[in-house]
mmCIF file of C-alpha atoms in Angstrom:
data_model
loop_
_atom_site.group_PDB
_atom_site.id
_atom_site.type_symbol
_atom_site.label_atom_id
_atom_site.label_comp_id
_atom_site.label_asym_id
_atom_site.label_seq_id
_atom_site.Cartn_x
_atom_site.Cartn_y
_atom_site.Cartn_z
ATOM 1 C CA MET A 1 242.609 224.724 121.092
ATOM 2 C CA ALA A 2 243.884 222.429 124.260
ATOM 3 C CA ALA A 3 241.170 220.825 126.278
ATOM 4 C CA ARG A 4 240.226 222.960 129.680
ATOM 5 C CA SER A 5 240.390 220.982 132.551
ATOM 6 C CA ARG A 6 237.993 221.335 135.875
ATOM 7 C CA SER A 7 238.764 222.838 139.136
ATOM 8 C CA PRO A 8 237.430 219.794 142.334
ATOM 9 C CA LEU A 9 237.151 223.133 144.155
ATOM 10 C CA LEU A 10 235.283 225.324 142.453
ATOM 11 C CA GLU A 11 232.841 222.492 141.412
ATOM 12 C CA THR A 12 232.065 222.096 144.738
ATOM 13 C CA ALA A 13 231.018 226.110 145.022
ATOM 14 C CA SER A 14 228.208 227.761 145.469
ATOM 15 C CA ALA A 15 225.287 227.614 142.553
ATOM 16 C CA ARG A 16 225.227 231.148 142.329
ATOM 17 C CA PRO A 17 227.289 232.134 139.495
ATOM 18 C CA GLY A 18 230.639 233.425 139.373
ATOM 19 C CA ARG A 19 230.176 233.519 143.621
ATOM 20 C CA ALA A 20 233.922 232.172 144.792
ATOM 21 C CA PRO A 21 234.333 229.152 146.457
ATOM 22 C CA VAL A 22 234.756 229.033 150.008
ATOM 23 C CA ASN A 23 236.732 226.124 151.953
ATOM 24 C CA LEU A 24 235.429 226.923 155.371
ATOM 25 C CA SER A 25 237.534 223.175 156.132
ATOM 26 C CA ALA A 26 241.091 224.782 155.572
ATOM 27 C CA ARG A 27 239.957 228.158 156.212
ATOM 28 C CA ARG A 28 242.984 229.241 153.531
ATOM 29 C CA TRP A 29 240.043 230.610 150.737
ATOM 30 C CA ARG A 30 237.492 233.107 151.716
ATOM 31 C CA SER A 31 235.578 236.264 149.814
ATOM 32 C CA HIS A 32 234.649 239.334 152.105
ATOM 33 C CA ALA A 33 231.593 240.914 152.413
ATOM 34 C CA ARG A 34 232.261 244.280 152.688
ATOM 35 C CA PRO A 35 234.758 245.163 156.057
ATOM 36 C CA THR A 36 233.392 246.787 158.468
ATOM 37 C CA PRO A 37 236.538 249.599 160.501
ATOM 38 C CA SER A 38 239.146 247.007 162.131
ATOM 39 C CA PRO A 39 239.054 246.572 165.875
ATOM 40 C CA VAL A 40 242.326 246.655 165.821
ATOM 41 C CA ARG A 41 243.170 250.147 163.178
ATOM 42 C CA THR A 42 244.664 252.011 166.561
ATOM 43 C CA VAL A 43 247.250 248.972 166.891
ATOM 44 C CA LEU A 44 247.881 248.498 163.214
ATOM 45 C CA GLY A 45 248.422 252.421 162.888
ATOM 46 C CA ASP A 46 252.082 251.895 164.174
ATOM 47 C CA ALA A 47 254.634 250.823 161.982
ATOM 48 C CA ARG A 48 256.465 249.601 164.432
ATOM 49 C CA ALA A 49 253.186 247.507 166.584
ATOM 50 C CA THR A 50 252.961 246.026 162.634
ATOM 51 C CA ARG A 51 256.884 245.197 162.680
ATOM 52 C CA GLN A 52 256.392 243.280 166.189
ATOM 53 C CA TYR A 53 252.888 241.352 164.974
ATOM 54 C CA ALA A 54 254.487 240.661 161.661
ATOM 55 C CA ALA A 55 257.625 239.063 163.400
ATOM 56 C CA ARG A 56 255.411 236.244 164.969
ATOM 57 C CA MET A 57 252.295 235.764 163.074
ATOM 58 C CA GLN A 58 252.027 234.513 159.591
ATOM 59 C CA ILE A 59 251.395 236.864 156.458
ATOM 60 C CA THR A 60 247.999 236.823 154.567
ATOM 61 C CA VAL A 61 248.188 237.191 151.044
ATOM 62 C CA LEU A 62 244.601 239.567 150.504
ATOM 63 C CA CYS A 63 243.710 239.702 146.703
ATOM 64 C CA VAL A 64 242.338 242.545 145.040
ATOM 65 C CA PRO A 65 241.021 240.968 141.780
ATOM 66 C CA GLY A 66 239.781 243.222 138.635
ATOM 67 C CA THR A 67 237.111 244.760 137.242
ATOM 68 C CA MET A 68 234.139 242.366 136.597
ATOM 69 C CA ALA A 69 237.255 239.502 137.219
ATOM 70 C CA PRO A 70 235.098 236.955 139.882
ATOM 71 C CA PRO A 71 237.399 235.571 142.804
ATOM 72 C CA ALA A 72 237.585 232.631 142.008
ATOM 73 C CA MET A 73 239.943 233.471 139.573
ATOM 74 C CA PHE A 74 242.254 233.798 142.213
ATOM 75 C CA GLU A 75 241.481 229.812 143.148
ATOM 76 C CA PRO A 76 244.582 228.905 141.289
ATOM 77 C CA LEU A 77 246.891 231.206 143.694
ATOM 78 C CA ALA A 78 245.376 229.927 146.868
ATOM 79 C CA ALA A 79 245.180 226.357 146.027
ATOM 80 C CA ALA A 80 249.543 226.716 145.409
ATOM 81 C CA LEU A 81 250.234 228.782 148.365
ATOM 82 C CA ALA A 82 251.447 227.325 152.016
ATOM 83 C CA THR A 83 250.132 231.129 153.511
ATOM 84 C CA PRO A 84 246.189 231.698 153.803
ATOM 85 C CA VAL A 85 244.559 233.713 151.167
ATOM 86 C CA GLU A 86 241.822 236.270 151.418
ATOM 87 C CA VAL A 87 239.754 238.013 148.585
ATOM 88 C CA ALA A 88 238.477 241.221 148.509
ATOM 89 C CA PRO A 89 235.027 241.537 145.867
ATOM 90 C CA TRP A 90 234.717 244.871 145.991
ATOM 91 C CA LEU A 91 232.328 245.273 142.903
ATOM 92 C CA GLU A 92 229.595 243.057 145.422
ATOM 93 C CA TRP A 93 230.254 245.941 148.645
ATOM 94 C CA PRO A 94 227.742 248.350 147.997
ATOM 95 C CA GLY A 95 229.257 251.979 147.110
ATOM 96 C CA PRO A 96 230.686 254.148 146.702
ATOM 97 C CA HIS A 97 232.657 252.371 143.916
ATOM 98 C CA GLY A 98 235.752 255.475 143.382
ATOM 99 C CA LEU A 99 239.127 254.068 143.476
ATOM 100 C CA ASP A 100 240.072 256.199 146.609
ATOM 101 C CA ALA A 101 237.080 254.758 148.363
ATOM 102 C CA VAL A 102 237.589 251.425 147.633
ATOM 103 C CA ALA A 103 240.694 251.675 148.510
ATOM 104 C CA GLU A 104 240.098 253.004 152.152
ATOM 105 C CA ARG A 105 237.646 249.367 152.860
ATOM 106 C CA VAL A 106 240.738 247.365 151.475
ATOM 107 C CA ALA A 107 242.763 248.570 154.155
ATOM 108 C CA THR A 108 240.042 248.173 156.517
ATOM 109 C CA LEU A 109 239.916 244.693 155.450
ATOM 110 C CA ALA A 110 244.115 244.379 155.574
ATOM 111 C CA GLU A 111 244.123 245.869 158.944
ATOM 112 C CA ARG A 112 242.385 242.510 159.992
ATOM 113 C CA HIS A 113 244.625 240.135 158.859
ATOM 114 C CA ALA A 114 247.534 241.755 158.893
ATOM 115 C CA PRO A 115 250.363 241.958 158.070
ATOM 116 C CA VAL A 116 249.167 241.231 154.755
ATOM 117 C CA VAL A 117 250.901 241.032 150.622
ATOM 118 C CA LEU A 118 248.123 242.432 148.970
ATOM 119 C CA VAL A 119 248.328 240.773 145.313
ATOM 120 C CA GLY A 120 246.204 243.330 142.904
ATOM 121 C CA HIS A 121 244.884 242.567 139.227
ATOM 122 C CA SER A 122 244.327 244.941 137.052
ATOM 123 C CA THR A 123 242.232 247.925 138.119
ATOM 124 C CA GLY A 124 242.799 246.157 141.322
ATOM 125 C CA GLY A 125 246.133 247.016 140.884
ATOM 126 C CA ALA A 126 245.010 250.263 141.049
ATOM 127 C CA ILE A 127 243.288 250.230 144.161
ATOM 128 C CA ALA A 128 245.803 247.431 145.630
ATOM 129 C CA LEU A 129 248.671 250.707 145.264
ATOM 130 C CA LEU A 130 246.277 253.599 146.904
ATOM 131 C CA ALA A 131 245.612 250.590 150.184
ATOM 132 C CA ALA A 132 249.741 249.457 150.245
ATOM 133 C CA ARG A 133 250.070 252.928 152.235
ATOM 134 C CA THR A 134 248.250 251.164 155.468
ATOM 135 C CA PRO A 135 251.592 249.776 157.950
ATOM 136 C CA ALA A 136 249.406 246.405 158.121
ATOM 137 C CA VAL A 137 250.702 245.844 154.225
ATOM 138 C CA VAL A 138 254.151 244.546 154.376
ATOM 139 C CA GLY A 139 255.083 243.509 150.543
ATOM 140 C CA LEU A 140 252.587 243.944 146.993
ATOM 141 C CA VAL A 141 252.076 242.298 144.030
ATOM 142 C CA VAL A 142 250.683 244.506 140.892
ATOM 143 C CA SER A 143 249.706 242.209 138.058
ATOM 144 C CA ASN A 144 248.839 243.410 134.497
ATOM 145 C CA SER A 145 247.934 247.111 135.498
ATOM 146 C CA GLY A 146 249.798 250.833 135.843
ATOM 147 C CA ALA A 147 249.802 254.201 137.425
ATOM 148 C CA ASN A 148 247.222 255.694 134.978
ATOM 149 C CA MET A 149 244.927 254.542 131.812
ATOM 150 C CA ARG A 150 246.925 256.778 128.786
ATOM 151 C CA GLY A 151 247.961 253.972 126.084
ATOM 152 C CA HIS A 152 244.989 251.445 127.772
ATOM 153 C CA GLY A 153 243.377 252.132 124.374
ATOM 154 C CA ASP A 154 239.933 253.847 124.009
ATOM 155 C CA VAL A 155 238.853 254.290 127.515
ATOM 156 C CA ASP A 156 235.646 256.431 126.924
ATOM 157 C CA ALA A 157 234.455 254.612 123.983
ATOM 158 C CA PHE A 158 234.775 251.715 126.134
ATOM 159 C CA LEU A 159 232.858 253.179 129.121
ATOM 160 C CA GLU A 160 230.536 254.317 125.866
ATOM 161 C CA ARG A 161 229.920 250.529 125.393
ATOM 162 C CA LEU A 162 229.281 249.648 128.704
ATOM 163 C CA ARG A 163 226.828 251.704 129.331
ATOM 164 C CA ASP A 164 225.003 251.044 126.234
ATOM 165 C CA ASP A 165 225.501 248.035 126.231
ATOM 166 C CA TRP A 166 225.456 246.155 129.162
ATOM 167 C CA GLY A 167 225.113 242.726 128.193
ATOM 168 C CA PRO A 168 227.019 239.058 127.874
ATOM 169 C CA PRO A 169 228.782 240.383 124.583
ATOM 170 C CA VAL A 170 230.016 242.878 125.798
ATOM 171 C CA TRP A 171 231.354 241.123 128.252
ATOM 172 C CA GLN A 172 232.247 238.071 126.219
ATOM 173 C CA ALA A 173 234.476 240.578 124.413
ATOM 174 C CA LEU A 174 236.158 242.366 127.691
ATOM 175 C CA TRP A 175 237.050 238.541 128.742
ATOM 176 C CA GLN A 176 238.370 237.216 125.024
ATOM 177 C CA ARG A 177 240.757 240.639 125.265
ATOM 178 C CA SER A 178 242.171 239.625 128.731
ATOM 179 C CA LEU A 179 242.931 236.003 127.834
ATOM 180 C CA HIS A 180 246.068 234.566 125.442
ATOM 181 C CA HIS A 181 245.968 230.588 126.516
ATOM 182 C CA PRO A 182 243.206 228.753 127.382
ATOM 183 C CA ILE A 183 242.294 228.231 131.043
ATOM 184 C CA ASP A 184 240.356 225.902 133.303
ATOM 185 C CA GLN A 185 236.780 225.999 132.088
ATOM 186 C CA CYS A 186 235.182 226.433 135.632
ATOM 187 C CA ILE A 187 237.035 229.898 135.949
ATOM 188 C CA GLU A 188 236.003 230.514 132.655
ATOM 189 C CA ASP A 189 232.586 230.139 133.095
ATOM 190 C CA ALA A 190 232.838 231.943 136.706
ATOM 191 C CA ALA A 191 234.019 234.792 134.839
ATOM 192 C CA LEU A 192 231.731 234.768 132.062
ATOM 193 C CA ALA A 193 228.807 234.735 134.283
ATOM 194 C CA TYR A 194 230.057 237.016 137.281
ATOM 195 C CA PRO A 195 229.144 240.471 135.480
ATOM 196 C CA ALA A 196 225.677 239.575 135.615
ATOM 197 C CA THR A 197 225.863 239.774 139.265
ATOM 198 C CA LEU A 198 227.131 243.513 139.327
ATOM 199 C CA ASP A 199 225.949 246.455 139.319
ATOM 200 C CA PRO A 200 226.720 248.534 136.293
ATOM 201 C CA ALA A 201 226.693 252.134 137.282
ATOM 202 C CA ALA A 202 229.109 250.448 140.144
ATOM 203 C CA VAL A 203 231.737 249.016 136.984
ATOM 204 C CA LEU A 204 231.170 252.175 135.573
ATOM 205 C CA GLU A 205 231.776 254.540 138.536
ATOM 206 C CA VAL A 206 235.095 252.694 139.243
ATOM 207 C CA LEU A 207 236.125 252.684 135.471
ATOM 208 C CA ARG A 208 235.980 256.849 135.388
ATOM 209 C CA SER A 209 237.302 257.484 138.555
ATOM 210 C CA GLN A 210 240.639 255.279 137.087
ATOM 211 C CA ARG A 211 240.565 257.013 133.922
ATOM 212 C CA ASP A 212 240.630 260.575 135.586
ATOM 213 C CA THR A 213 243.371 259.335 138.664
ATOM 214 C CA ASP A 214 247.331 258.729 137.927
ATOM 215 C CA LEU A 215 249.220 257.300 140.920
ATOM 216 C CA THR A 216 252.910 258.395 140.058
ATOM 217 C CA PRO A 217 253.108 260.954 142.120
ATOM 218 C CA LEU A 218 252.136 258.683 145.189
ATOM 219 C CA LEU A 219 254.765 255.864 144.107
ATOM 220 C CA GLY A 220 257.533 256.961 146.136
ATOM 221 C CA GLN A 221 255.370 257.174 149.193
ATOM 222 C CA ILE A 222 254.869 253.061 149.109
ATOM 223 C CA ASP A 223 257.308 251.807 151.213
ATOM 224 C CA VAL A 224 257.116 248.170 150.724
ATOM 225 C CA PRO A 225 258.702 245.523 148.378
ATOM 226 C CA VAL A 226 256.499 244.787 145.708
ATOM 227 C CA LEU A 227 256.596 242.525 142.597
ATOM 228 C CA VAL A 228 254.992 244.044 139.532
ATOM 229 C CA VAL A 229 253.654 240.906 136.843
ATOM 230 C CA HIS A 230 252.952 241.592 133.382
ATOM 231 C CA GLY A 231 251.487 239.123 130.585
ATOM 232 C CA LYS A 232 253.953 239.685 127.635
ATOM 233 C CA TRP A 233 251.169 238.743 125.515
ATOM 234 C CA ASP A 234 248.759 241.074 127.316
ATOM 235 C CA ARG A 235 246.336 243.357 124.578
ATOM 236 C CA ALA A 236 245.120 245.496 127.322
ATOM 237 C CA ARG A 237 248.125 246.986 129.152
ATOM 238 C CA PRO A 238 251.522 247.880 127.229
ATOM 239 C CA ARG A 239 254.773 246.646 128.502
ATOM 240 C CA ASP A 240 255.471 250.289 129.285
ATOM 241 C CA HIS A 241 252.984 250.266 132.153
ATOM 242 C CA ALA A 242 254.905 247.631 134.095
ATOM 243 C CA GLU A 243 258.130 249.426 133.368
ATOM 244 C CA HIS A 244 256.823 252.597 134.477
ATOM 245 C CA LEU A 245 255.483 251.217 137.865
ATOM 246 C CA VAL A 246 258.784 249.598 138.265
ATOM 247 C CA ALA A 247 260.622 252.992 137.913
ATOM 248 C CA HIS A 248 258.756 255.266 140.512
ATOM 249 C CA LEU A 249 258.209 252.584 143.057
ATOM 250 C CA PRO A 250 261.063 252.423 145.753
ATOM 251 C CA ASP A 251 261.881 248.871 145.615
ATOM 252 C CA ALA A 252 259.756 247.017 142.868
ATOM 253 C CA GLU A 253 261.250 244.164 140.676
ATOM 254 C CA LEU A 254 259.160 243.253 136.974
ATOM 255 C CA ALA A 255 258.106 239.467 136.473
ATOM 256 C CA VAL A 256 257.199 238.668 132.953
ATOM 257 C CA LEU A 257 255.339 235.655 132.320
ATOM 258 C CA ASP A 258 253.813 233.555 129.148
ATOM 259 C CA ALA A 259 250.278 234.744 129.890
ATOM 260 C CA GLY A 260 248.228 237.547 128.850
ATOM 261 C CA HIS A 261 246.523 240.040 130.953
ATOM 262 C CA SER A 262 245.543 237.726 133.916
ATOM 263 C CA PRO A 263 248.399 235.295 134.594
ATOM 264 C CA MET A 264 246.795 234.132 137.831
ATOM 265 C CA VAL A 265 244.760 231.905 135.403
ATOM 266 C CA GLU A 266 247.115 231.376 132.330
ATOM 267 C CA ALA A 267 250.047 230.763 133.858
ATOM 268 C CA PRO A 268 248.510 229.499 137.406
ATOM 269 C CA ALA A 269 252.073 227.600 138.655
ATOM 270 C CA GLU A 270 254.487 230.594 137.299
ATOM 271 C CA PHE A 271 251.856 232.823 138.899
ATOM 272 C CA ALA A 272 251.974 231.531 142.421
ATOM 273 C CA ALA A 273 255.946 231.412 142.142
ATOM 274 C CA ALA A 274 256.517 234.713 142.128
ATOM 275 C CA VAL A 275 253.662 235.723 144.692
ATOM 276 C CA SER A 276 255.407 233.464 146.886
ATOM 277 C CA GLY A 277 258.991 234.822 146.736
ATOM 278 C CA LEU A 278 256.904 238.257 146.885
ATOM 279 C CA VAL A 279 255.719 236.448 150.364
ATOM 280 C CA ALA A 280 259.204 235.001 151.064
ATOM 281 C CA ARG A 281 260.841 238.311 151.041
ATOM 282 C CA ALA A 282 258.045 240.407 152.894
ATOM 283 C CA SER A 283 258.518 238.039 155.660
ATOM 284 C CA ARG A 284 262.060 238.136 156.755
ATOM 285 C CA PRO A 285 262.402 240.493 159.465
ATOM 286 C CA ASP A 286 265.513 242.813 157.746
ATOM 287 C CA THR A 287 263.003 243.574 154.702
ATOM 288 C CA ARG A 288 259.901 245.028 157.197
ATOM 289 C CA ALA A 289 262.425 246.824 159.075
ATOM 290 C CA SER A 290 263.857 248.558 156.161
ATOM 291 C CA VAL A 291 260.667 249.556 154.502
ATOM 292 C CA ARG A 292 258.647 250.382 157.127
ATOM 293 C CA GLY A 293 261.537 251.776 159.552
#
């Protein structure tokens, strides 16, 4: 196995395990507590007003991690992009933690930072798909996710194992299934420590909600440009889940990367380039007008 590097940014992070670094000087990488209602919700509720703001303002990339994935998973993306990057650590927020409830709070955060491109990974992809219906969102990246959990392994057995055996062995097994290539050691350390900071009841709640949800009927309502990212070595999500999204979203493209379930850390340069391309596409006034008009 190749030697793993250490991230200089993460080495300056808080000593609390699994917490994302906060680069206060650059203000490009932030992890948010639970959002309060946006004071500009009324203005941003109008699609035309959002397009006018978007034409003048820089797009913010708002990342939505997967279940039990630390905000630090998006540190390489934040380092690579020229646009501000924010992270919504939704499992750290108070409940409820059903998909709809979390998506509503992510949408509130998006309104605060509009215009926004959402980047959702795994369960975060499902949350981002639901949150993308706010006019504050002008583009969407869905990585290693799907409209439902059919074909996503034995979900009920996995939920039982989480409930009965919550602890490092289960966390380690889940993490190992998420990787095909070696990654930055500091990020891996954060990922393995992060679940200990979470409420297992919240983890079970969101996964049960995701198990019982099929977003297929809603996909046609998402009228922003979407990039669906799939890792060709993903052992958690088959490629047909990504192709299903592309087939049902009105304006979607598929990017298959040399990675497992976590391309943002397994193939960080390629993932950042893909996200950057979607941001550039969402930044064009003609694109915004066509998808929000």
